[in-house]
Coordinates of C-alpha atoms in Angstrom, one line a residue:
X1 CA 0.0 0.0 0.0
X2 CA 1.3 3.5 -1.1
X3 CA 2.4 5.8 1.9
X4 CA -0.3 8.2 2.6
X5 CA 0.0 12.0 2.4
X6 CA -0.4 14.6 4.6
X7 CA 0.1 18.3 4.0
X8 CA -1.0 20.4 7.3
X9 CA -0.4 23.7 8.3
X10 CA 2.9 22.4 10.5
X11 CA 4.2 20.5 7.7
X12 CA 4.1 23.5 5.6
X13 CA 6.0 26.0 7.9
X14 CA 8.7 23.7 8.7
X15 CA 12.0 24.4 7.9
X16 CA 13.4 22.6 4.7
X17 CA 15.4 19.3 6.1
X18 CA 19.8 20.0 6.4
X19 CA 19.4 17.3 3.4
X20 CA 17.7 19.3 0.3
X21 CA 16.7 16.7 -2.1
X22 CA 16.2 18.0 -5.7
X23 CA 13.2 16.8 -7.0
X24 CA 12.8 16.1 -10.9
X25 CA 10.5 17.5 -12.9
X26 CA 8.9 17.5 -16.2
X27 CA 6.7 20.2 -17.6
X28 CA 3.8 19.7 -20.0
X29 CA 2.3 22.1 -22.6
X30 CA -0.9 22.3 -25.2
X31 CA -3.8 23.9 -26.8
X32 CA -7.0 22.6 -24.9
X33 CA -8.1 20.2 -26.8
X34 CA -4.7 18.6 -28.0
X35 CA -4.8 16.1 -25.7
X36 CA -2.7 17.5 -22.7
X37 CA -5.4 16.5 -19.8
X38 CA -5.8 12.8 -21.5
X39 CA -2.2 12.8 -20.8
X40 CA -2.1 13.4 -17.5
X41 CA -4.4 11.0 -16.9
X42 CA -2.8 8.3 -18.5
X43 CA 0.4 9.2 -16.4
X44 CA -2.0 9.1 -13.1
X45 CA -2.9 5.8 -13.5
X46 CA 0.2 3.9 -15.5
X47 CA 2.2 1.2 -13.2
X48 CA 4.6 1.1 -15.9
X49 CA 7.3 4.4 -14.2
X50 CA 7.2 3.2 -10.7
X51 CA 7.5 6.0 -9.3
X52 CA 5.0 8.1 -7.0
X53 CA 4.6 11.6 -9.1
X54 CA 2.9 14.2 -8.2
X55 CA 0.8 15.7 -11.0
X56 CA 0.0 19.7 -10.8
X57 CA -2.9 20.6 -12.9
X58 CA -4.4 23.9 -13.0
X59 CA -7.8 22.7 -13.0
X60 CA -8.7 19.3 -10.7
X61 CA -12.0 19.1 -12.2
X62 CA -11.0 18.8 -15.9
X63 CA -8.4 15.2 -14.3
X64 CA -11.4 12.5 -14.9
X65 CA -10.0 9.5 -12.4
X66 CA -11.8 6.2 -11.7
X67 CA -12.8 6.6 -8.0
X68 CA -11.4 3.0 -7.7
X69 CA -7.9 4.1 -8.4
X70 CA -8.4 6.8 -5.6
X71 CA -6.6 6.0 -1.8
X72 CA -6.9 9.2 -0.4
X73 CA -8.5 12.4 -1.2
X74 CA -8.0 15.0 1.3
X75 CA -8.3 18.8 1.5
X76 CA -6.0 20.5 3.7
X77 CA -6.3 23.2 5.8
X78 CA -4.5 25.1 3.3
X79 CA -7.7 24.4 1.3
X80 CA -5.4 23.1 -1.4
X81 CA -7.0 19.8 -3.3
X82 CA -5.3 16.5 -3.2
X83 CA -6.2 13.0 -5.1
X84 CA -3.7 10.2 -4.3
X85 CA -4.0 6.7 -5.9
X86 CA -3.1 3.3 -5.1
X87 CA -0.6 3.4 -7.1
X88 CA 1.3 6.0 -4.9
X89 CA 0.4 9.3 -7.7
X90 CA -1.0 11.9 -6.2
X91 CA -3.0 14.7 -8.2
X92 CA -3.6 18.3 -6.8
X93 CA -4.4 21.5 -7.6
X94 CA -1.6 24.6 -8.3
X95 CA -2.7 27.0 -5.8
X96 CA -0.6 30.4 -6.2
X97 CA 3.2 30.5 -7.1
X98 CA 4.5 27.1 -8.5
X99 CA 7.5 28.3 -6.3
X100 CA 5.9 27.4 -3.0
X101 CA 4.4 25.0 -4.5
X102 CA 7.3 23.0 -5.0
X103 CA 8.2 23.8 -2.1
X104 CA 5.5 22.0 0.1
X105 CA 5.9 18.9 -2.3
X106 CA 9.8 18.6 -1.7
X107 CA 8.9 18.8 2.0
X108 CA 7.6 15.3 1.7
X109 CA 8.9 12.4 1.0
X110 CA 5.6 10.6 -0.6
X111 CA 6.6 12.1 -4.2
X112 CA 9.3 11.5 -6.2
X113 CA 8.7 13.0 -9.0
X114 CA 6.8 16.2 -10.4
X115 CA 4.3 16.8 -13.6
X116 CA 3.2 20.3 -13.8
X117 CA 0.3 20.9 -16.4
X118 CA 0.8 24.4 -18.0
X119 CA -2.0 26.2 -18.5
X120 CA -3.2 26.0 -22.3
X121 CA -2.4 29.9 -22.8
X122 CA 1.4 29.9 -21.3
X123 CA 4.2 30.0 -22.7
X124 CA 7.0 27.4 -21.3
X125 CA 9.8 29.6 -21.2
X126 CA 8.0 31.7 -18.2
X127 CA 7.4 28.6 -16.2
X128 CA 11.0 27.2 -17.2
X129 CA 12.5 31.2 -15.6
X130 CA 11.0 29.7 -12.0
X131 CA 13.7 27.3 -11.6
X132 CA 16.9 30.3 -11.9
X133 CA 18.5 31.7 -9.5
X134 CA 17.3 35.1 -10.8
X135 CA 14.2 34.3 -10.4
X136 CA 13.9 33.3 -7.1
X137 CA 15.8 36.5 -6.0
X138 CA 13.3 38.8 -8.0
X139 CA 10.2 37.7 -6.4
X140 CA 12.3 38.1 -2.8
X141 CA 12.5 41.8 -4.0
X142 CA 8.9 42.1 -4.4
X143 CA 7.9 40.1 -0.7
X144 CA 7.3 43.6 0.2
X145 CA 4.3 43.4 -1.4
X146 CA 2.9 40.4 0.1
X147 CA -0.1 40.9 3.1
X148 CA -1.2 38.9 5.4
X149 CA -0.3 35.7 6.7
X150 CA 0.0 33.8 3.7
X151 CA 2.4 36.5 2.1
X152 CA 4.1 36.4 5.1
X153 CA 4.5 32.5 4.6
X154 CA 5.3 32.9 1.1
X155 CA 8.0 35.2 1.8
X156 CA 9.4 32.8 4.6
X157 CA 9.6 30.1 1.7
X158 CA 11.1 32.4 -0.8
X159 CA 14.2 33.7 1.9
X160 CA 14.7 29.4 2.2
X161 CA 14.8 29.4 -1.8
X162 CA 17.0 31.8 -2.0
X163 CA 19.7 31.0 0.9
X164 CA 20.1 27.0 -0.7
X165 CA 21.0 29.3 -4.1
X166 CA 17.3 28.9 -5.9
X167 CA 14.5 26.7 -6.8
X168 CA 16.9 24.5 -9.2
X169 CA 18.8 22.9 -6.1
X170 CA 15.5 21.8 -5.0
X171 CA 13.9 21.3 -8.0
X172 CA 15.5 20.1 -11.7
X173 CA 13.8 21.0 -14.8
X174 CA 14.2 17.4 -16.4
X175 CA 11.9 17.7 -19.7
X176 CA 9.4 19.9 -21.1
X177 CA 6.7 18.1 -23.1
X178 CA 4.8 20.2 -26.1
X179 CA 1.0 18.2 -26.8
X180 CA 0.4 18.8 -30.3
X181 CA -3.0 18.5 -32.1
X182 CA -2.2 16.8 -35.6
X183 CA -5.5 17.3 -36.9
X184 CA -5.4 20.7 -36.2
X185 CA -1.9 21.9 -36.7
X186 CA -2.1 23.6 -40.2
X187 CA -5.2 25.2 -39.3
X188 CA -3.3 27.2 -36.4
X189 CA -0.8 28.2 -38.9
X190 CA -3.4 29.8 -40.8
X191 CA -5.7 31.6 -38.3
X192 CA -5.8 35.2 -37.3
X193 CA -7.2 34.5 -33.7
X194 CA -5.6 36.0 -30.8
X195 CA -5.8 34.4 -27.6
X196 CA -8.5 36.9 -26.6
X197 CA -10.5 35.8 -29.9
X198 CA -10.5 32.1 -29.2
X199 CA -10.6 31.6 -24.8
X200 CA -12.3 35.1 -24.5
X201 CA -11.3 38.3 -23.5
X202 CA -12.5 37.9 -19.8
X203 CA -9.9 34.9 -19.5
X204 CA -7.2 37.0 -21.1
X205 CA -5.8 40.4 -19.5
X206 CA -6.2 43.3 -22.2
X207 CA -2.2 43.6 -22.1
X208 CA -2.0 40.3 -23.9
X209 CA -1.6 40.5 -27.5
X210 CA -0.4 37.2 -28.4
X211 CA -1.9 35.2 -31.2
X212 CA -2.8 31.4 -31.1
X213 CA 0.1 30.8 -33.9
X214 CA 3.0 32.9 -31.9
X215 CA 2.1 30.2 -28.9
X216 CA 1.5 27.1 -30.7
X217 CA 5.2 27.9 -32.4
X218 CA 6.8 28.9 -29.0
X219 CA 5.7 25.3 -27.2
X220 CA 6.8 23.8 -29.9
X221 CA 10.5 25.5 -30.6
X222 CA 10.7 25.2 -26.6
X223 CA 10.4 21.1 -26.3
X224 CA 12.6 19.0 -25.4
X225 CA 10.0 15.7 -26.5
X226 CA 6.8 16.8 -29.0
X227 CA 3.9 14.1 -28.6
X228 CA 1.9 14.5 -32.1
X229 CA -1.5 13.5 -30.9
X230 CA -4.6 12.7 -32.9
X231 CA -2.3 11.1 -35.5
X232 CA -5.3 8.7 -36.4
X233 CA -7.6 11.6 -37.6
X234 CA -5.2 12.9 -40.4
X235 CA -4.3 10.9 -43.8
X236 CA -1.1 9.3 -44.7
X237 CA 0.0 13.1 -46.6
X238 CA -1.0 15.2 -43.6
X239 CA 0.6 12.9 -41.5
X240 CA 4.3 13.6 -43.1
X241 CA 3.9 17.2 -43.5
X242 CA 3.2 17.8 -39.7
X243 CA 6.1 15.3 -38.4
X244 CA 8.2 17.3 -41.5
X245 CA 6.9 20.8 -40.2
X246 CA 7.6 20.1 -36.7
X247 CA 10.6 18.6 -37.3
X248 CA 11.9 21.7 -39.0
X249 CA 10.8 24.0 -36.5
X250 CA 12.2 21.8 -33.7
X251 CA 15.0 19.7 -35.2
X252 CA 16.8 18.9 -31.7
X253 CA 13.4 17.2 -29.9
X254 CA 12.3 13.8 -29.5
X255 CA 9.0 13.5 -31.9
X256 CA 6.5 10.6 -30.3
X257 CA 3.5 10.0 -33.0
X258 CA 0.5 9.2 -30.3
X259 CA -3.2 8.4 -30.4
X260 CA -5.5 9.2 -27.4
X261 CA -2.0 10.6 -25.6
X262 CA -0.8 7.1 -25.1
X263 CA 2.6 6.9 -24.7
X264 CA 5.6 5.3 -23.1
X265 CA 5.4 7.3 -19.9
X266 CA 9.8 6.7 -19.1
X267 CA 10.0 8.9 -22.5
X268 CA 9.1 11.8 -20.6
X269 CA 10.2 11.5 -17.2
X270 CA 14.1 11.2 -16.1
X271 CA 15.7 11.8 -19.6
X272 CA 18.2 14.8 -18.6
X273 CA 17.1 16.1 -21.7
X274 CA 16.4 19.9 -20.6
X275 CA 19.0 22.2 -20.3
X276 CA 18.2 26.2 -21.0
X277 CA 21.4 26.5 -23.2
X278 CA 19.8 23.8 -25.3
X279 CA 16.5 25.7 -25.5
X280 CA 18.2 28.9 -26.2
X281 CA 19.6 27.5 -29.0
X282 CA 17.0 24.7 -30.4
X283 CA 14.8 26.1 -32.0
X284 CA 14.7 25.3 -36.1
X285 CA 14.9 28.6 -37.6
X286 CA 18.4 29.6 -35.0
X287 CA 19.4 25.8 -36.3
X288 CA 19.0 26.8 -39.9
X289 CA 21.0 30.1 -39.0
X290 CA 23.9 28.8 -37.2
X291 CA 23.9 25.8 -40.3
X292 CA 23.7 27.7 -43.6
X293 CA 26.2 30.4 -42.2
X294 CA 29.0 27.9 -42.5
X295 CA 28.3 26.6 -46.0
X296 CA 26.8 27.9 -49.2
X297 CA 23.7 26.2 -50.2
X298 CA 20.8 26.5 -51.8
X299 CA 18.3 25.6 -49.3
X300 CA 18.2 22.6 -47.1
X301 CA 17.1 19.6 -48.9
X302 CA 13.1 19.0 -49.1
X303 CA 11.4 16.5 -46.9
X304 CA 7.7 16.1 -47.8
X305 CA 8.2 19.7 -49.1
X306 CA 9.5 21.9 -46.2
X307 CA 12.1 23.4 -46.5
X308 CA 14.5 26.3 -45.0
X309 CA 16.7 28.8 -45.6
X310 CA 18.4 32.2 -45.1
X311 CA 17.9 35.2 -46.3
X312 CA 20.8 37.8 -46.4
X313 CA 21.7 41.5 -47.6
X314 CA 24.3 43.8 -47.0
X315 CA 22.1 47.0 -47.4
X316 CA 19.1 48.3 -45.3
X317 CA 15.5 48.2 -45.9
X318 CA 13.6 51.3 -47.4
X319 CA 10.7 51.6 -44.4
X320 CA 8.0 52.3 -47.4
X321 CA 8.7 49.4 -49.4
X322 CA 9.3 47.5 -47.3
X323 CA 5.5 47.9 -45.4
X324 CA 4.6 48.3 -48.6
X325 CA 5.8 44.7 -49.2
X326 CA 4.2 43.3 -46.2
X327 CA 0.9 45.3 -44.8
X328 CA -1.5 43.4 -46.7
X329 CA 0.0 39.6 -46.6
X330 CA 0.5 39.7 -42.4
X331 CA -1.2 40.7 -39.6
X332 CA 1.5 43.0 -38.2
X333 CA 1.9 43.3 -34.3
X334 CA 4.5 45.9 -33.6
X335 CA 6.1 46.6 -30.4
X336 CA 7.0 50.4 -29.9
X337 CA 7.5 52.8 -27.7
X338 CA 4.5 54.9 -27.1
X339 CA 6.6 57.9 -26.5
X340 CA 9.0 57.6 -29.2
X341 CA 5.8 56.9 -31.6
X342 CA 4.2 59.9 -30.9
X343 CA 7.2 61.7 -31.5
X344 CA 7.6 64.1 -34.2
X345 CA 10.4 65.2 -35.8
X346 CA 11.7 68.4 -34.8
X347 CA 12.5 71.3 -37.6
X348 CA 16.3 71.2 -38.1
X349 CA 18.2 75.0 -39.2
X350 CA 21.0 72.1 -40.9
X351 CA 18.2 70.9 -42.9
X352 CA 19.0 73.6 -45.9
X353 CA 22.4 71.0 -46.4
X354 CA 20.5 68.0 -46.7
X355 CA 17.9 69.2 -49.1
X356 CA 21.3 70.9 -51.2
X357 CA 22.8 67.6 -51.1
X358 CA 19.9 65.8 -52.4
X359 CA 19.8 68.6 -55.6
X360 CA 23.1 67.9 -55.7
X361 CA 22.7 64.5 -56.8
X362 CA 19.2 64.9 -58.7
X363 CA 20.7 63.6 -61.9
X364 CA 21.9 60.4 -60.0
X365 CA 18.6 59.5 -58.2
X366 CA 16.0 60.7 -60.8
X367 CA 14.8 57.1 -61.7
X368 CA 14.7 56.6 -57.5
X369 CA 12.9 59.7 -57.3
X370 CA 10.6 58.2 -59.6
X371 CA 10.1 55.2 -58.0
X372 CA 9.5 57.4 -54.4
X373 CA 6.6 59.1 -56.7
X374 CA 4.5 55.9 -57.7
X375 CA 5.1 54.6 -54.1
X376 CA 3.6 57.8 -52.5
X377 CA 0.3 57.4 -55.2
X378 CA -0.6 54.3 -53.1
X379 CA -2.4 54.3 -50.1
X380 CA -1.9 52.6 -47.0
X381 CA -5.5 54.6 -45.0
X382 CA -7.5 51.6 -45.7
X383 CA -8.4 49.2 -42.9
X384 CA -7.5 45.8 -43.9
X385 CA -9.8 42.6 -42.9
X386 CA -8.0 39.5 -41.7
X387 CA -9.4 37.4 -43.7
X388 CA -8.4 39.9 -46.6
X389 CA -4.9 40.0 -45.6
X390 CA -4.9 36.0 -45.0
X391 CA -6.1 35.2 -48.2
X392 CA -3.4 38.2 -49.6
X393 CA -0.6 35.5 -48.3
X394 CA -1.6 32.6 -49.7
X395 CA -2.5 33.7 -52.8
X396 CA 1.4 35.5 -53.1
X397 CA 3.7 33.8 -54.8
X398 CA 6.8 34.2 -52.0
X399 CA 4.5 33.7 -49.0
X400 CA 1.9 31.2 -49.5
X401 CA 3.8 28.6 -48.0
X402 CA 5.9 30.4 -45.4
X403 CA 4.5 29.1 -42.0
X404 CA 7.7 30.8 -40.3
X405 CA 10.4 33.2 -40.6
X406 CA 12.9 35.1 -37.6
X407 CA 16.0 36.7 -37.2
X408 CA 16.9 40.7 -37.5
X409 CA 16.7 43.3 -40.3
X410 CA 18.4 46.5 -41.2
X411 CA 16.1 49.3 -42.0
X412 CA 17.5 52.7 -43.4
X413 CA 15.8 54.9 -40.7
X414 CA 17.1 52.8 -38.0
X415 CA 20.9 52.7 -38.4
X416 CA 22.7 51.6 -35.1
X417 CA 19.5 49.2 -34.0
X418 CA 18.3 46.3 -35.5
X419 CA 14.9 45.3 -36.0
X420 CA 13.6 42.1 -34.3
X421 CA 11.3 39.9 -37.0
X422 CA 8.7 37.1 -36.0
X423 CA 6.5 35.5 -38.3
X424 CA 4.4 32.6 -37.8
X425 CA 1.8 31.7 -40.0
X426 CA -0.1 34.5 -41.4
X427 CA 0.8 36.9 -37.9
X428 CA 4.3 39.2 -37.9
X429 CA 5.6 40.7 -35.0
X430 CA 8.3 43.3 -35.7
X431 CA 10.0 45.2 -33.0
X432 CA 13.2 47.2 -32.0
X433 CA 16.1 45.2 -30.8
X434 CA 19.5 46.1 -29.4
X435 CA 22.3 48.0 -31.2
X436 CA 24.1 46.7 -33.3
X437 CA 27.9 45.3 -32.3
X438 CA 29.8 47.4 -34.4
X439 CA 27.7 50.1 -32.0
X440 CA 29.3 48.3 -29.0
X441 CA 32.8 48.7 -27.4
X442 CA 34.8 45.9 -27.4
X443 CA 34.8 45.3 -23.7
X444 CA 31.3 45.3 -23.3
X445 CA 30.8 42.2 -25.4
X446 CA 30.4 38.7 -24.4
X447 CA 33.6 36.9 -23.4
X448 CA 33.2 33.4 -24.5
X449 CA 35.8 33.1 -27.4
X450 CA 33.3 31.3 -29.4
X451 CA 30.6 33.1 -29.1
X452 CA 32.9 36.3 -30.0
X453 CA 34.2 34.3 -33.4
X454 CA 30.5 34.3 -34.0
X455 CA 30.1 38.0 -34.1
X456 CA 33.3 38.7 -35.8
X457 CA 32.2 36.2 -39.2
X458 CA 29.2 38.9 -39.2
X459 CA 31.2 42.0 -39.5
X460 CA 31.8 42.9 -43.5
X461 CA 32.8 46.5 -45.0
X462 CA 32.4 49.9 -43.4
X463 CA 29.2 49.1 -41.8
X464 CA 30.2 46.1 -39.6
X465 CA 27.3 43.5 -38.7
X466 CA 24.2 45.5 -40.2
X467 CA 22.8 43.4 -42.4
X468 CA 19.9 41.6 -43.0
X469 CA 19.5 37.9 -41.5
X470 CA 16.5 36.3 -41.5
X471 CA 15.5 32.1 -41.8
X472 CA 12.4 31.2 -43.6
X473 CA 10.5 27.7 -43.3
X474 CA 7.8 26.8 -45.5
X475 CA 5.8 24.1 -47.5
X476 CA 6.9 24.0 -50.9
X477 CA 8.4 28.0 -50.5
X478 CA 9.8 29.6 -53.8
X479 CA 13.5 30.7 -52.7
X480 CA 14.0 32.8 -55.8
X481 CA 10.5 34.4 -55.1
X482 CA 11.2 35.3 -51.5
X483 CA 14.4 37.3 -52.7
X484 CA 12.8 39.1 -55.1
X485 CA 10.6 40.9 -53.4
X486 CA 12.6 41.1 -50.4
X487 CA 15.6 42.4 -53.0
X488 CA 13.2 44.9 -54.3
X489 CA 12.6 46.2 -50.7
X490 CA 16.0 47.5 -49.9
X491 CA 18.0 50.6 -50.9
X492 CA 18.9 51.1 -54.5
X493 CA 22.6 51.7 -55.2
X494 CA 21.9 55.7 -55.4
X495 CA 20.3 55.6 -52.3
X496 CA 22.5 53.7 -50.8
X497 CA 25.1 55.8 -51.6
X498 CA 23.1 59.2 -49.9
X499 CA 22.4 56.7 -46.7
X500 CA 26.2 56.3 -46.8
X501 CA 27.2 60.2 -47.0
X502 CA 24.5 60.9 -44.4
X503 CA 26.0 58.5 -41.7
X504 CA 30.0 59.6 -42.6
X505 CA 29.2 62.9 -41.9
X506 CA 31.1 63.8 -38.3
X507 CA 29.1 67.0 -38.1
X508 CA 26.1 65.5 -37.9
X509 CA 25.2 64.0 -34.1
X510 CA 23.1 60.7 -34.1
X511 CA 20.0 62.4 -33.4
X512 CA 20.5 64.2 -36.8
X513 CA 21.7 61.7 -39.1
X514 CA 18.1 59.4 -37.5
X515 CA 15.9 62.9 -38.3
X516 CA 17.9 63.2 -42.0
X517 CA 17.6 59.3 -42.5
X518 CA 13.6 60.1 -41.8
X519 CA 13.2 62.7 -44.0
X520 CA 15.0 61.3 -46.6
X521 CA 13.2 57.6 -46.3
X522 CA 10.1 58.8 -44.9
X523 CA 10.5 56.6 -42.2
X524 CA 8.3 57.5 -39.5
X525 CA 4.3 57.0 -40.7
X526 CA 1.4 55.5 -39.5
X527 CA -1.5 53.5 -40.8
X528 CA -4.4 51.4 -39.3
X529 CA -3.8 47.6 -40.3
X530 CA -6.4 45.1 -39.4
X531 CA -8.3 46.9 -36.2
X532 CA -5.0 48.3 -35.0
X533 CA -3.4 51.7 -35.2
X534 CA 0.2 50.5 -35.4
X535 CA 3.8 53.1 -35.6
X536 CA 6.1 51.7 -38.7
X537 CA 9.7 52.7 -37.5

């Protein structure tokens, strides 16, 4: 008979034992409905681990568990719901920060290992953070703001976490575990839900503008093992294009094809497999980087018709054609800074040079100039639908099979910071990123050798590492067609040449060669896309 557990209000203020044990722990991940709780319940009641885990779900009443399988089932005073089964599991309910959590179950010695469900809508890297040092010292900056007798408990627990050196010598992250929904796979790729769209806006706080594709893609890039669920509703085609998609996206993880979430439960518990500078580095499209910077190739080879590769320039973006290139085939999410955005620029008495430098070298950038004008005649006030813009993309003949694309871009207006892109399926995040290493003194860059060879291969010409790097992955993607219009979207030779004699001016401060850049590119504009009012920097 399984040892039975018992969690009281002494138990839980008792100091941790001279002996830490470090508890292992695997952390599980899914849409609803991709077969995450069927999962869990499976692991509840397998004999085939031995072990006594301790399952943390979010929900206790979504767990369905034959009440013959059930030993004890106990509330405790700290009102916190526990199931335990004959065969030693136990079941119970997260109640407030997984930190103390933890905490309480390491406390006993009834588990020996830990499942924690994440809820449907997080993303794995945040609940990965709780087991760093950092992170247990942050939220011992913030016990000031606990009240009452439970904050004053929780900052008790947090001081212990800290003093051992942090959750992680109590607690080791040992996999994380993406559920994915086979049958519904490409259909996420191709929606234009937000989370707010598709589990309600009262379950979601207003300050959450991620989409159902930027999530699906981060659980998945994140894994250490992918189980691909409901394989028996998809045909033998479908079936190779999601293990080839996934596979792409997540080349390092251990793929488990599974129907009704049955699987080999030792595949997921004990493997050792997690380590953060392995998801740091992982993910398929930083893979595909790091790969195709060392050898010149056309693309990696096909499987079931994804594909990847990378494209790169050695001149910057012109803002207009670029938007112009992308407004009306992606959803655009950009992060800005509301200050900066409303911004404008500020008259300049050095303008009068500019504007004499421009005349100067009318007869060299007529045909630009002329390509400025028909850009200008187009319109960018009209609201776009979703649906519109979706069916835009896959209509286009460079982006109706790209289901993702990342790395960094160059833009004209923006010349000592790069731009941060994120595309996944039909949404495109854009934002500002750091400078620029060229922009950074020497001593202020990272001092593993290898990671400094890395940043030294980028460097090329007067302008350093600017450039633009970004990996595309896609079903049957036209390479050629993706540089085109991507080709088309940067600075012609003229206008790369008045970029250059703007930024090798000395007279000019930074501020002024950015306003000059602005003018000149037209870089700072905005227009309503879909039902947002987004800043194009």
């Amino acid at each position: 008979m399984a040892p039975s557990l018992e969690i009281d209000s002494e138990a839980e203020t008792m100091a941790l034992p001279p002996k830490v044990r470090q508890l292992p722990v695997t952390l599980i991940s899914g849409f609803l409905g991709s077969g995450k709780t069927t999962l869990l319940e499976h692991i509840l009641k397998s004999t085939q681990h031995g072990l006594r885990i301790a399952v943390i779900v979010n929900d206790m009443s979504s767990i369905n568990i034959d009440a013959s399988l059930i030993h004890q089932h106990t509330v405790s005073p700290s009102k916190e719901k526990l199931i335990q089964l004959q065969n030693g599991c136990i079941c119970c309910t997260l109640r407030g920060d997984l930190l103390e959590e933890l905490v309480r179950l390491v406390r006993t010695d009834a588990v020996q290992y830990v499942i924690i469900e994440s809820m449907g809508i997080s993303e794995p890297m945040q609940v990965a953070e709780t087991f760093t040092t950092e992170f247990s010292a942050m939220m011992l900056q913030q016990e000031g703001t606990m009240d009452g007798d439970e904050g004053q408990e929780a900052s008790a627990i947090l001081k212990e976490i800290v003093e051992i050196g942090g959750l992680h010598k109590l607690a080791r992250l040992d996999t994380t575990v993406s559920v994915v929904d086979a049958f519904n796979l490409f259909h996420n790729f191709s929606t234009s839900e937000f989370l707010s769209d598709r589990y309600g806006k009262d379950n979601i706080i207003p300050e959450d503008e991620r989409t159902i594709t930027d999530l699906m893609v981060d659980q998945i890039e994140f894994a250490d093992v992918i189980i691909v669920n409901k394989m028996d509703l998809v045909d033998e085609a479908t079936k190779f294009r999601v293990l080839a998609l996934i596979t792409k996206l997540n080349p390092s993880a251990k793929v488990i094809e599974a129907r009704y979430s049955i699987v080999d439960v030792k595949s997921i518990i004990n493997t050792h497999l997690f380590t953060f500078e392995k998801a740091a580095t992982g993910a398929g499209w930083l893979r595909s980087l790091h790969e195709l910077t060392q050898m010149d190739i056309n693309g990696k080879p096909r499987w079931y018709g994804i594909s990847s590769f990378v494209y790169r320039a050695r001149r910057p973006f012109h803002p207009k054609r670029l938007f112009d290139l992308i407004h009306d085939k992606f959803i655009i999410i950009q992060n800005v800074d509301e200050a900066e955005a409303e911004t404008e620029p500020e008259e300049d008495d050095e303008m009068s040079d500019l504007e004499k430098m421009i005349e100067d070298d009318y007869d060299m950038i007529s045909s630009d100039m002329e390509m400025e004008d028909e850009l200008q005649k187009r319109t960018f006030e009209k609201e776009l639908d979703p649906k519109e813009i979706l069916q835009n993309k896959k209509v286009h003949p460079a982006f109706s099979g790209l289901l993702r694309s990342k790395g960094f871009f160059w833009l004209a207006t923006r010349p000592d910071q790069h731009g941060e892109w994120s595309q996944a399926g039909g949404m495109l995040t854009l934002q500002g990123g750091g400078p620029w290493f060229c922009k950074v003194p020497r001593e202020e860059w990272p001092v593993d050798s290898d990671v400094v060879k890395a940043i030294e291969a980028d460097f090329s010409g007067s302008w350093g590492d600017r450039w633009q790097e970004l990996v595309f992955i896609g079903e049957n993607i036209n390479q050629n067609a993706v540089y085109e219009v991507f080709d088309k979207a940067l600075l012609t030779s003229p206008e790369m040449r008045r970029w250059e004699r703007v930024m090798s001016n000395e007279k000019y401060t930074y501020e002024q060669k950015e306003d000059k850049l602005g003018v000149m590119f037209e870089g700072l504009f905005i227009v309503p896309v879909s039902a947002y009012q987004l800043t194009f920097l």
